[in-house]
CSV table of C-alpha atoms and ligand atoms in Angstrom, one decimal:
chain,number,residue,atom,x,y,z
N,15,MET,CA,-18.6,17.6,2.2
N,16,HIS,CA,-19.8,14.9,-0.2
N,17,VAL,CA,-16.8,12.4,-0.6
N,18,VAL,CA,-16.1,9.4,-3.1
N,19,VAL,CA,-13.6,6.8,-2.1
N,20,ILE,CA,-12.6,4.5,-5.4
N,21,GLY,CA,-11.8,1.1,-4.7
N,22,SER,CA,-13.0,-2.1,-2.7
N,23,GLY,CA,-10.4,-3.4,-0.5
N,24,GLY,CA,-9.4,-3.1,3.2
N,25,ARG,CA,-7.4,0.1,2.4
N,26,GLU,CA,-10.6,1.7,1.4
N,27,HIS,CA,-12.5,0.5,4.1
N,28,ALA,CA,-10.2,2.1,6.4
N,29,ILE,CA,-9.9,5.4,4.7
N,30,SER,CA,-13.6,5.6,4.7
N,31,TYR,CA,-13.8,4.7,8.5
N,32,LYS,CA,-11.2,7.4,9.1
N,33,ILE,CA,-13.2,10.0,6.9
N,34,LYS,CA,-16.5,9.0,8.4
N,35,GLU,CA,-14.9,10.5,12.0
N,36,SER,CA,-15.0,13.9,10.3
N,37,LYS,CA,-17.5,16.5,11.2
N,38,ALA,CA,-17.1,17.9,7.9
N,39,LEU,CA,-18.5,15.0,6.2
N,40,ARG,CA,-22.2,14.9,5.1
N,41,ARG,CA,-22.0,12.1,2.3
N,42,LEU,CA,-19.9,9.1,1.7
N,43,TYR,CA,-20.1,7.1,-1.6
N,44,ASN,CA,-17.9,4.1,-2.1
N,45,ILE,CA,-17.4,3.1,-5.6
N,46,PRO,CA,-17.7,0.1,-5.8
N,47,GLY,CA,-17.0,-0.5,-2.0
N,48,ASN,CA,-17.6,-3.7,0.0
N,49,PRO,CA,-19.9,-4.7,2.6
N,50,GLY,CA,-17.7,-2.9,5.2
N,51,THR,CA,-18.0,0.4,3.5
N,52,ASP,CA,-21.7,-0.3,3.0
N,53,THR,CA,-22.2,0.2,6.9
N,54,LEU,CA,-20.4,3.6,6.7
N,55,GLY,CA,-21.8,5.3,3.5
N,56,GLU,CA,-23.6,4.4,0.3
N,57,ASN,CA,-22.0,1.8,-2.1
N,58,ILE,CA,-22.3,2.7,-5.9
N,59,SER,CA,-22.0,0.1,-8.5
N,60,LEU,CA,-20.0,1.8,-11.2
N,61,ASP,CA,-16.9,0.6,-13.1
N,62,VAL,CA,-13.9,2.3,-11.9
N,63,SER,CA,-12.3,2.3,-15.2
N,64,SER,CA,-15.6,4.3,-16.8
N,65,GLN,CA,-13.9,7.8,-16.2
N,66,LYS,CA,-16.7,9.6,-18.1
N,67,GLU,CA,-19.4,8.1,-15.8
N,68,LEU,CA,-17.4,8.6,-12.6
N,69,LEU,CA,-17.2,12.2,-13.5
N,70,GLN,CA,-20.7,12.7,-14.2
N,71,PHE,CA,-21.5,10.9,-10.9
N,72,CYS,CA,-19.4,13.4,-9.3
N,73,LYS,CA,-21.2,16.4,-11.0
N,74,ASP,CA,-24.6,15.1,-10.5
N,75,ASN,CA,-23.9,14.5,-6.8
N,76,THR,CA,-21.9,17.6,-6.1
N,77,VAL,CA,-19.0,15.8,-4.9
N,78,ASP,CA,-16.2,17.7,-3.1
N,79,LEU,CA,-13.5,15.2,-2.9
N,80,VAL,CA,-12.6,12.0,-4.7
N,81,VAL,CA,-10.1,9.8,-2.9
N,82,ILE,CA,-8.6,7.0,-5.3
N,83,GLY,CA,-7.3,4.1,-3.5
N,84,PRO,CA,-5.8,1.7,-6.0
N,85,GLU,CA,-2.8,2.1,-8.4
N,86,VAL,CA,-4.6,1.0,-11.5
N,87,PRO,CA,-7.1,3.9,-12.0
N,88,LEU,CA,-4.3,6.3,-11.1
N,89,MET,CA,-2.2,5.1,-13.9
N,90,GLU,CA,-5.3,4.9,-16.1
N,91,GLY,CA,-5.5,8.7,-15.6
N,92,LEU,CA,-8.6,8.8,-13.3
N,93,ALA,CA,-7.3,11.8,-11.3
N,94,ASP,CA,-6.5,13.8,-14.5
N,95,THR,CA,-10.0,13.2,-16.0
N,96,LEU,CA,-11.7,14.5,-12.7
N,97,ARG,CA,-9.6,17.4,-12.2
N,98,LEU,CA,-10.2,18.5,-15.9
N,99,GLY,CA,-13.9,18.0,-14.8
N,100,GLY,CA,-13.6,20.3,-11.9
N,101,ILE,CA,-13.3,17.8,-9.1
N,102,ASN,CA,-10.9,17.9,-6.1
N,103,VAL,CA,-8.9,14.7,-6.3
N,104,PHE,CA,-6.7,13.0,-3.7
N,105,GLY,CA,-4.1,11.1,-5.8
N,106,PRO,CA,-1.6,11.7,-8.6
N,107,GLN,CA,-2.1,12.5,-12.0
N,108,ALA,CA,-1.0,9.6,-14.5
N,109,ASN,CA,2.3,11.1,-15.3
N,110,ALA,CA,3.4,10.9,-11.5
N,111,ALA,CA,1.6,7.7,-10.9
N,112,VAL,CA,4.4,6.4,-12.9
N,113,ILE,CA,6.7,6.2,-10.0
N,114,GLU,CA,4.9,3.0,-9.0
N,115,GLY,CA,3.6,1.9,-12.5
N,116,ASP,CA,7.0,2.0,-14.4
N,117,LYS,CA,9.9,0.6,-12.2
N,118,ALA,CA,12.5,1.8,-14.9
N,119,PHE,CA,11.0,5.3,-14.8
N,120,ALA,CA,11.4,5.1,-10.8
N,121,LYS,CA,14.9,3.8,-10.9
N,122,ASN,CA,16.2,6.3,-13.5
N,123,PHE,CA,14.5,9.0,-11.7
N,124,MET,CA,16.0,8.1,-8.3
N,125,LYS,CA,19.6,7.8,-9.9
N,126,LYS,CA,19.2,11.4,-11.5
N,127,TYR,CA,18.2,12.8,-8.1
N,128,ASN,CA,20.7,10.9,-6.1
N,129,ILE,CA,18.0,9.1,-3.9
N,130,PRO,CA,19.4,6.1,-2.1
N,131,THR,CA,18.4,2.7,-3.7
N,132,ALA,CA,19.7,-0.5,-5.0
N,133,ASP,CA,22.1,-0.4,-7.9
N,134,PHE,CA,20.5,-1.6,-11.1
N,135,VAL,CA,20.2,-2.1,-14.7
N,136,VAL,CA,17.4,-2.0,-17.1
N,137,PHE,CA,16.7,-4.4,-20.0
N,138,ASP,CA,14.2,-4.7,-22.7
N,139,LYS,CA,12.9,-7.9,-24.0
N,140,LYS,CA,14.9,-7.3,-27.3
N,141,ASP,CA,18.0,-7.2,-25.0
N,142,TYR,CA,17.5,-10.6,-23.7
N,143,GLY,CA,20.9,-11.8,-24.9
N,144,SER,CA,22.6,-8.8,-23.1
N,145,ALA,CA,20.6,-9.5,-20.0
N,146,LYS,CA,21.8,-13.0,-19.8
N,147,GLU,CA,25.3,-12.0,-20.3
N,148,TYR,CA,24.9,-9.4,-17.7
N,149,LEU,CA,24.2,-12.3,-15.1
N,150,GLY,CA,27.7,-13.6,-15.8
N,151,LYS,CA,29.1,-10.5,-14.0
N,152,VAL,CA,26.8,-9.9,-11.3
N,153,LYS,CA,27.0,-10.9,-7.5
N,154,PHE,CA,24.2,-12.9,-6.3
N,155,PRO,CA,21.5,-12.7,-5.1
N,156,VAL,CA,20.0,-10.4,-7.3
N,157,VAL,CA,16.5,-9.2,-7.7
N,158,VAL,CA,14.6,-9.3,-11.2
N,159,LYS,CA,11.6,-7.1,-11.5
N,160,ALA,CA,9.1,-6.6,-14.3
N,161,CYS,CA,8.7,-2.8,-14.9
N,162,GLY,CA,5.0,-2.6,-15.2
N,163,LEU,CA,2.1,-3.2,-12.7
N,164,ALA,CA,2.1,-6.9,-12.0
N,165,ALA,CA,-0.3,-7.0,-9.1
N,166,GLY,CA,2.6,-7.4,-6.5
N,167,LYS,CA,3.9,-10.5,-8.3
N,168,GLY,CA,6.7,-9.1,-10.8
N,169,VAL,CA,9.5,-9.4,-8.1
N,170,LEU,CA,11.7,-12.3,-8.3
N,171,ILE,CA,14.5,-12.6,-5.8
N,172,CYS,CA,17.1,-14.9,-7.3
N,173,LYS,CA,19.9,-16.6,-5.1
N,174,ASP,CA,22.0,-17.7,-8.2
N,175,ARG,CA,22.5,-17.5,-11.8
N,176,GLN,CA,20.1,-20.5,-12.6
N,177,GLU,CA,17.3,-18.8,-10.9
N,178,ALA,CA,18.1,-15.6,-12.4
N,179,GLU,CA,18.1,-17.1,-15.8
N,180,SER,CA,14.7,-18.8,-14.9
N,181,ALA,CA,13.4,-15.1,-14.1
N,182,LEU,CA,14.4,-13.8,-17.3
N,183,ARG,CA,12.6,-16.8,-18.9
N,184,GLU,CA,9.5,-15.9,-17.0
N,185,CYS,CA,9.7,-12.5,-18.0
N,186,PHE,CA,10.7,-12.7,-21.7
N,187,GLU,CA,9.5,-16.1,-22.9
N,188,THR,CA,6.7,-17.2,-20.9
N,189,SER,CA,5.3,-13.7,-20.4
N,190,SER,CA,4.1,-14.6,-16.8
N,191,PHE,CA,3.6,-10.9,-16.2
N,192,GLY,CA,2.0,-10.0,-19.6
N,193,SER,CA,3.4,-6.9,-21.0
N,194,ALA,CA,4.5,-5.7,-17.4
N,195,GLY,CA,7.5,-8.1,-18.0
N,196,ASP,CA,8.6,-6.6,-21.5
N,197,ARG,CA,10.9,-4.5,-19.7
N,198,ILE,CA,12.9,-5.6,-16.3
N,199,VAL,CA,15.0,-4.1,-13.7
N,200,ILE,CA,17.9,-6.3,-12.5
N,201,GLU,CA,19.1,-4.9,-9.3
N,202,GLU,CA,21.3,-5.5,-6.2
N,203,PHE,CA,19.8,-7.2,-3.3
N,204,MET,CA,19.8,-5.4,-0.1
N,205,THR,CA,19.5,-6.4,3.5
N,206,GLY,CA,17.8,-5.1,6.3
N,207,GLN,CA,14.5,-4.6,7.8
N,208,GLU,CA,11.6,-3.2,5.9
N,209,ALA,CA,9.5,-0.3,6.7
N,210,SER,CA,6.8,1.6,4.8
N,211,VAL,CA,6.3,5.4,5.2
N,212,PHE,CA,3.4,7.4,3.9
N,213,ALA,CA,4.1,11.1,2.8
N,214,ILE,CA,0.9,13.0,2.4
N,215,THR,CA,1.4,15.7,-0.1
N,216,ASP,CA,0.1,18.5,-2.1
N,217,GLY,CA,3.1,18.4,-4.6
N,218,GLU,CA,5.3,20.6,-2.6
N,219,ASN,CA,4.5,20.3,1.2
N,220,PHE,CA,4.4,17.1,2.8
N,221,ILE,CA,3.8,15.2,6.3
N,222,CYS,CA,4.6,11.9,7.1
N,223,LEU,CA,2.1,9.3,9.0
N,224,PRO,CA,3.8,7.0,11.6
N,225,ALA,CA,5.7,4.4,10.0
N,226,ALA,CA,4.5,1.0,9.5
N,227,GLN,CA,5.7,-2.4,8.8
N,228,ASP,CA,4.0,-4.9,6.4
N,229,HIS,CA,4.3,-8.8,6.6
N,230,LYS,CA,4.7,-9.8,3.0
N,231,ARG,CA,5.2,-13.5,3.2
N,232,ILE,CA,2.4,-16.0,3.6
N,233,GLY,CA,4.1,-18.0,6.6
N,234,ASP,CA,5.3,-17.2,10.1
N,235,ASN,CA,8.7,-15.8,10.5
N,236,ASP,CA,8.7,-14.5,6.9
N,237,THR,CA,8.4,-17.8,5.2
N,238,GLY,CA,6.8,-19.2,1.8
N,239,LYS,CA,5.4,-17.0,-1.0
N,240,ASN,CA,5.1,-13.3,-1.3
N,241,THR,CA,1.6,-11.9,-0.9
N,242,GLY,CA,-0.2,-8.5,-0.9
N,243,GLY,CA,0.6,-8.4,2.7
N,244,MET,CA,-0.7,-10.6,5.8
N,245,GLY,CA,-0.5,-7.9,8.5
N,246,ALA,CA,1.1,-4.7,9.7
N,247,TYR,CA,1.4,-2.6,12.7
N,248,ALA,CA,2.2,1.0,13.5
N,249,PRO,CA,4.3,2.6,14.6
N,250,ALA,CA,7.2,0.7,13.7
N,251,PRO,CA,9.9,1.3,16.2
N,252,ILE,CA,12.7,0.6,13.9
N,253,VAL,CA,12.1,4.0,12.1
N,254,THR,CA,13.6,5.9,15.0
N,255,PRO,CA,13.2,9.9,14.9
N,256,GLU,CA,17.0,10.0,13.2
N,257,ILE,CA,15.9,7.4,10.5
N,258,GLN,CA,12.7,9.2,10.1
N,259,GLU,CA,14.6,12.6,9.5
N,260,GLU,CA,16.8,10.9,7.1
N,261,ILE,CA,14.0,9.5,5.0
N,262,GLU,CA,12.3,12.9,4.8
N,263,ARG,CA,15.7,14.6,3.8
N,264,LYS,CA,17.3,12.1,1.5
N,265,ILE,CA,14.2,10.4,0.0
N,266,ILE,CA,10.9,12.3,0.3
N,267,SER,CA,12.0,15.9,-0.2
N,268,PRO,CA,14.1,15.2,-3.2
N,269,VAL,CA,11.5,13.2,-4.7
N,270,LEU,CA,8.9,15.6,-4.4
N,271,LYS,CA,11.1,18.4,-5.8
N,272,GLY,CA,12.4,16.2,-8.6
N,273,MET,CA,8.9,15.0,-9.7
N,274,LYS,CA,7.8,18.8,-10.0
N,275,ALA,CA,11.2,19.7,-11.9
N,276,GLU,CA,10.3,16.8,-14.3
N,277,GLY,CA,6.7,18.3,-15.1
N,278,ARG,CA,5.2,15.5,-13.1
N,279,PRO,CA,4.0,17.0,-9.8
N,280,PHE,CA,3.1,14.3,-7.4
N,281,SER,CA,0.2,15.1,-5.1
N,282,GLY,CA,-1.6,12.3,-2.9
N,283,CYS,CA,0.1,9.6,-0.9
N,284,LEU,CA,3.6,8.8,-1.7
N,285,TYR,CA,4.2,5.3,-0.3
N,286,CYS,CA,8.1,4.8,0.4
N,287,GLY,CA,8.9,1.1,0.7
N,288,LEU,CA,12.2,1.0,2.6
N,289,MET,CA,15.0,-1.2,3.4
N,290,LEU,CA,16.7,0.0,6.5
N,291,THR,CA,20.3,-0.9,5.5
N,292,GLU,CA,23.7,-0.6,7.5
N,293,GLU,CA,24.4,2.4,5.1
N,294,GLY,CA,21.0,4.1,5.9
N,295,PRO,CA,17.5,3.8,4.5
N,296,ARG,CA,17.4,2.9,0.9
N,297,VAL,CA,14.4,2.8,-1.4
N,298,VAL,CA,12.7,-0.7,-2.4
N,299,GLU,CA,9.9,0.8,-4.2
N,300,PHE,CA,7.5,3.8,-4.3
N,301,ASN,CA,3.8,3.3,-4.6
N,302,CYS,CA,1.4,6.0,-5.8
N,303,ARG,CA,-1.3,5.3,-3.2
N,304,PHE,CA,-1.7,4.2,0.4
N,305,GLY,CA,-0.4,0.8,1.1
N,306,ASP,CA,-2.5,-2.1,2.0
N,307,PRO,CA,-2.6,-3.6,4.9
N,308,GLU,CA,-0.5,-0.9,6.4
N,309,THR,CA,-3.2,1.6,6.0
N,310,GLN,CA,-5.4,-0.5,8.2
N,311,ALA,CA,-2.8,-0.1,11.0
N,312,VAL,CA,-1.6,3.4,10.2
N,313,LEU,CA,-5.1,5.4,10.1
N,314,PRO,CA,-6.6,4.1,13.3
N,315,VAL,CA,-3.6,5.7,15.5
N,316,LEU,CA,-4.2,9.1,13.8
N,317,GLU,CA,-6.1,11.9,15.7
N,318,GLY,CA,-7.8,14.9,14.3
N,319,ASP,CA,-9.5,15.2,10.8
N,320,PHE,CA,-8.2,13.0,8.2
N,321,LEU,CA,-10.8,14.3,5.7
N,322,LEU,CA,-9.5,17.8,6.0
N,323,LEU,CA,-5.7,16.5,5.5
N,324,LEU,CA,-6.8,14.7,2.2
N,325,TYR,CA,-8.9,17.6,1.0
N,326,SER,CA,-6.4,20.2,1.9
N,327,ALA,CA,-3.8,17.9,-0.2
N,328,ALA,CA,-6.2,17.9,-2.9
N,329,ARG,CA,-6.7,21.7,-3.1
N,330,GLY,CA,-3.0,22.2,-3.2
N,331,ASN,CA,-2.8,23.6,0.2
N,332,LEU,CA,-1.6,21.1,2.5
N,333,ASP,CA,-2.9,21.6,6.1
N,334,LYS,CA,0.0,20.1,8.2
N,335,ASN,CA,-1.9,20.2,11.3
N,336,ALA,CA,-5.1,18.4,10.3
N,337,VAL,CA,-4.1,15.0,11.9
N,338,LYS,CA,-1.5,14.2,14.8
N,339,TYR,CA,0.0,11.4,16.4
N,340,SER,CA,0.1,11.2,20.0
N,341,GLY,CA,1.3,8.0,21.0
N,342,GLY,CA,-1.3,5.4,19.9
N,343,SER,CA,-0.6,1.8,18.3
N,344,ALA,CA,-2.3,-0.7,16.2
N,345,VAL,CA,-1.7,-4.2,14.9
N,346,CYS,CA,-3.8,-5.4,11.8
N,347,VAL,CA,-3.9,-9.3,11.2
N,348,VAL,CA,-5.2,-10.3,7.8
N,349,ALA,CA,-7.2,-13.4,7.5
N,350,VAL,CA,-7.0,-15.1,4.2
N,351,SER,CA,-8.6,-17.9,2.3
N,352,SER,CA,-6.4,-20.9,2.5
N,353,GLY,CA,-4.5,-21.6,-0.7
N,354,TYR,CA,-3.8,-17.6,-1.3
N,355,PRO,CA,-1.6,-16.5,-2.8
N,356,GLU,CA,-2.2,-19.2,-5.1
N,357,SER,CA,-5.7,-20.8,-6.0
N,358,TYR,CA,-8.4,-20.7,-3.3
N,359,ARG,CA,-12.1,-21.1,-2.8
N,360,LYS,CA,-14.6,-18.3,-2.1
N,361,GLY,CA,-18.3,-18.1,-1.1
N,362,PHE,CA,-18.0,-19.2,2.3
N,363,GLU,CA,-20.1,-17.5,4.9
N,364,ILE,CA,-18.2,-15.4,7.4
N,365,SER,CA,-19.6,-15.5,11.0
N,366,GLY,CA,-18.8,-13.4,14.0
N,367,LEU,CA,-18.9,-10.0,12.3
N,368,GLU,CA,-21.5,-8.6,14.3
N,369,HIS,CA,-19.4,-8.9,17.4
N,370,GLU,CA,-18.4,-5.4,18.4
N,371,GLU,CA,-15.8,-4.4,20.8
N,372,ASP,CA,-14.1,-0.9,21.5
N,373,GLY,CA,-10.8,-0.7,20.0
N,374,VAL,CA,-11.4,-3.4,17.2
N,375,ILE,CA,-12.3,-2.9,13.8
N,376,VAL,CA,-12.6,-5.6,11.2
N,377,PHE,CA,-11.9,-4.0,7.7
N,378,HIS,CA,-13.5,-6.0,4.8
N,379,ALA,CA,-11.2,-6.7,2.0
N,380,GLY,CA,-12.5,-9.7,-0.1
N,381,THR,CA,-16.0,-10.0,0.9
N,382,LYS,CA,-19.3,-9.7,-0.7
N,383,LYS,CA,-23.1,-9.8,0.3
N,384,ASP,CA,-25.1,-12.8,-0.5
N,385,SER,CA,-28.5,-12.2,0.5
N,386,ASP,CA,-28.2,-11.5,4.0
N,387,LYS,CA,-25.0,-13.1,4.6
N,388,VAL,CA,-21.6,-11.8,4.0
N,389,VAL,CA,-19.2,-14.5,2.2
N,390,THR,CA,-15.7,-14.7,1.2
N,391,ASN,CA,-14.8,-13.3,-2.3
N,392,GLY,CA,-11.1,-12.9,-2.4
N,393,GLY,CA,-7.6,-14.0,-1.2
N,394,ARG,CA,-7.3,-11.4,1.5
N,395,VAL,CA,-10.8,-11.5,3.2
N,396,LEU,CA,-10.5,-9.4,6.4
N,397,GLY,CA,-8.0,-7.2,8.2
N,398,VAL,CA,-8.8,-7.2,12.0
N,399,THR,CA,-7.1,-4.4,13.5
N,400,ALA,CA,-6.9,-3.6,17.2
N,401,PHE,CA,-5.8,-0.3,18.2
N,402,LEU,CA,-4.9,1.5,21.6
N,403,ASN,CA,-4.2,5.0,22.5
N,404,LYS,CA,-0.9,4.2,23.9
N,405,ASN,CA,2.2,2.6,22.4
N,406,ASP,CA,1.7,-1.1,23.5
N,407,LEU,CA,2.0,-3.3,20.5
N,408,LYS,CA,2.0,-6.5,22.5
N,409,ALA,CA,-1.4,-5.8,24.0
N,410,CYS,CA,-2.5,-4.6,20.2
N,411,LYS,CA,-1.4,-8.0,19.1
N,412,GLU,CA,-3.2,-9.9,21.9
N,413,LYS,CA,-6.5,-7.9,21.3
N,414,ALA,CA,-6.3,-8.6,17.5
N,415,TYR,CA,-5.8,-12.4,17.8
N,416,LYS,CA,-8.6,-12.3,20.7
N,417,ALA,CA,-11.0,-10.6,18.2
N,418,LEU,CA,-10.0,-13.3,15.5
N,419,GLU,CA,-11.4,-16.0,17.8
N,420,ASN,CA,-14.8,-14.8,17.4
N,421,ILE,CA,-14.7,-14.7,13.3
N,422,HIS,CA,-15.1,-18.0,11.4
N,423,PHE,CA,-15.2,-18.8,7.7
N,424,GLU,CA,-14.3,-22.3,6.0
N,425,ASN,CA,-10.4,-22.4,5.0
N,426,ILE,CA,-9.4,-19.3,7.3
N,427,PHE,CA,-5.7,-18.7,7.6
N,428,PHE,CA,-3.7,-16.1,9.3
N,429,ARG,CA,-0.3,-15.5,10.5
N,430,LYS,CA,0.2,-15.8,14.2
N,431,ASP,CA,3.3,-13.5,14.5
N,432,ILE,CA,2.3,-10.2,13.2
N,433,ALA,CA,4.3,-7.3,15.1
N,434,ASP,CA,6.6,-9.7,16.8
N,435,LYS,CA,9.5,-8.0,15.3
N,436,ALA,CA,8.6,-4.8,17.1
N,437,ILE,CA,7.3,-6.2,20.3
N,438,GLY,CA,9.8,-5.7,23.1
N,439,LYS,CA,11.7,-2.9,21.2
N,440,ILE,CA,11.9,0.7,22.4
N,441,PRO,CA,8.7,2.5,21.3
N,442,SER,CA,9.3,5.0,18.7
N,443,LYS,CA,9.1,8.7,19.9
N,444,PHE,CA,7.7,9.8,16.4
T,26,LIG,P1,8.2,-4.9,-4.3
T,26,LIG,O1,7.0,-5.4,-4.9
T,26,LIG,O2,9.1,-4.0,-5.2
T,26,LIG,O3,7.8,-4.2,-3.1
T,26,LIG,O4,9.1,-6.1,-3.9
T,26,LIG,C1,8.5,-7.1,-3.0
T,26,LIG,C2,9.5,-7.6,-2.0
T,26,LIG,O5,10.4,-8.1,-2.5
T,26,LIG,C3,9.9,-6.3,-1.0
T,26,LIG,O6,9.1,-6.0,-0.1
T,26,LIG,C4,11.2,-6.9,-0.5
T,26,LIG,O7,11.2,-7.8,0.5
T,26,LIG,C5,11.6,-7.8,-1.7
T,26,LIG,N1,12.7,-6.9,-2.6
T,26,LIG,C6,12.5,-6.1,-3.6
T,26,LIG,N2,13.5,-5.4,-4.2
T,26,LIG,C7,14.5,-5.7,-3.2
T,26,LIG,C8,16.0,-5.6,-3.2
T,26,LIG,N3,16.7,-4.9,-4.0
T,26,LIG,N4,16.6,-6.2,-2.1
T,26,LIG,C9,16.0,-7.0,-1.4
T,26,LIG,N5,14.6,-7.3,-1.4
T,26,LIG,C10,13.9,-6.9,-2.3
T,27,LIG,N1,1.6,-3.4,1.4
T,27,LIG,C1,2.2,-3.3,0.1
T,27,LIG,C2,1.5,-2.5,-0.8
T,27,LIG,O1,0.4,-1.9,-0.5
T,27,LIG,O2,1.9,-2.4,-2.0
């Protein structure tokens, strides 16, 4: 097969790494890719918003499958354009990608189909007055969310009325999230541990990959600012087989049925961001794609043929046995540029990447080539993943941090506690 992976982050490096293992692969193109994917296939410098050019590239190179990594091209309808042009695509059409791109849609959809989530109310910019009034009636904390895509920044947890009023100002007055904040959701604050579950689906059938846990805050013990994700591990023992069954029955099945009934069949990877509350799993958010960094921890523990899994989903005929999980574990620690998620500097040389070790993969996220060097080019720079073929997150953690000792760049920063929540817990019998 000739395969294109769209995107340039750690998630796309991990997807490409896993696809590369398939015997069915003949050619791998990453558009635009990064220095990590460059070692697996060919990086092609095309703009991912130029849908016509991408379609032409696929035709010229007899591409059998396109895997779309990020949400923005999915929301822009890249999957629709490529499919209309006769290309197989892993990733949802635009009217299904709204499950991530429009939080008001997602919340109303969950309400209609009785999918457990936080109680909520939606307000438009023109309803600013009623939104303020509403804050007089609610119990705090509440969560204020910009409805559109806000690069992971549009969620504000407000402990009291004053903070909530300031969140409303950010959305409706100072437009901190641009037009993404013109409509907001105010929702109930849920407590519990979070988990991420990926359902791979052809629109009707699905399989779930082992559950993972992300680490969203910048600092150890979940302190400081929210980030795109500072590390992840899989499998997450908190998602017991019973909870997994509940997630599939109460959340994933009804979502896929409901989306189909709405004329928005969802195929690709449905990312379920969950809060495991005392009343059971409840949805925090859906994403229309693989999560990052979770993908960097989940894919290394899969056995079998990941490419065939994605291809079968894209063709509408999911092969539920293409991959299996047989007891491995993985820990991914994200190394960032100090200052992230606020301002940070780029362009520092990264050393130690040539150091190879069994069971360790260094996924590139924000890097670029500068003549013969690899330099930092983003906030999240690398995802250092260690994996074992047994369920031992403690050993994976040690291995990942040991590997990080070989890697250097100016202003490197990483959390020291990735996977601590799971270490010592009973392993999941997923
Ligand atoms: P999101 O971008 O929707 O995933 O939200 C970012 C983070 O905010 C989540 O991972 C949670 O930690 C937190 N969050 C979002 N919604 C809620 C909620 N209703 N209750 C508690 N925490 C939430
Ligand atoms: N790790 C969170 C996300 O991918 O949105």
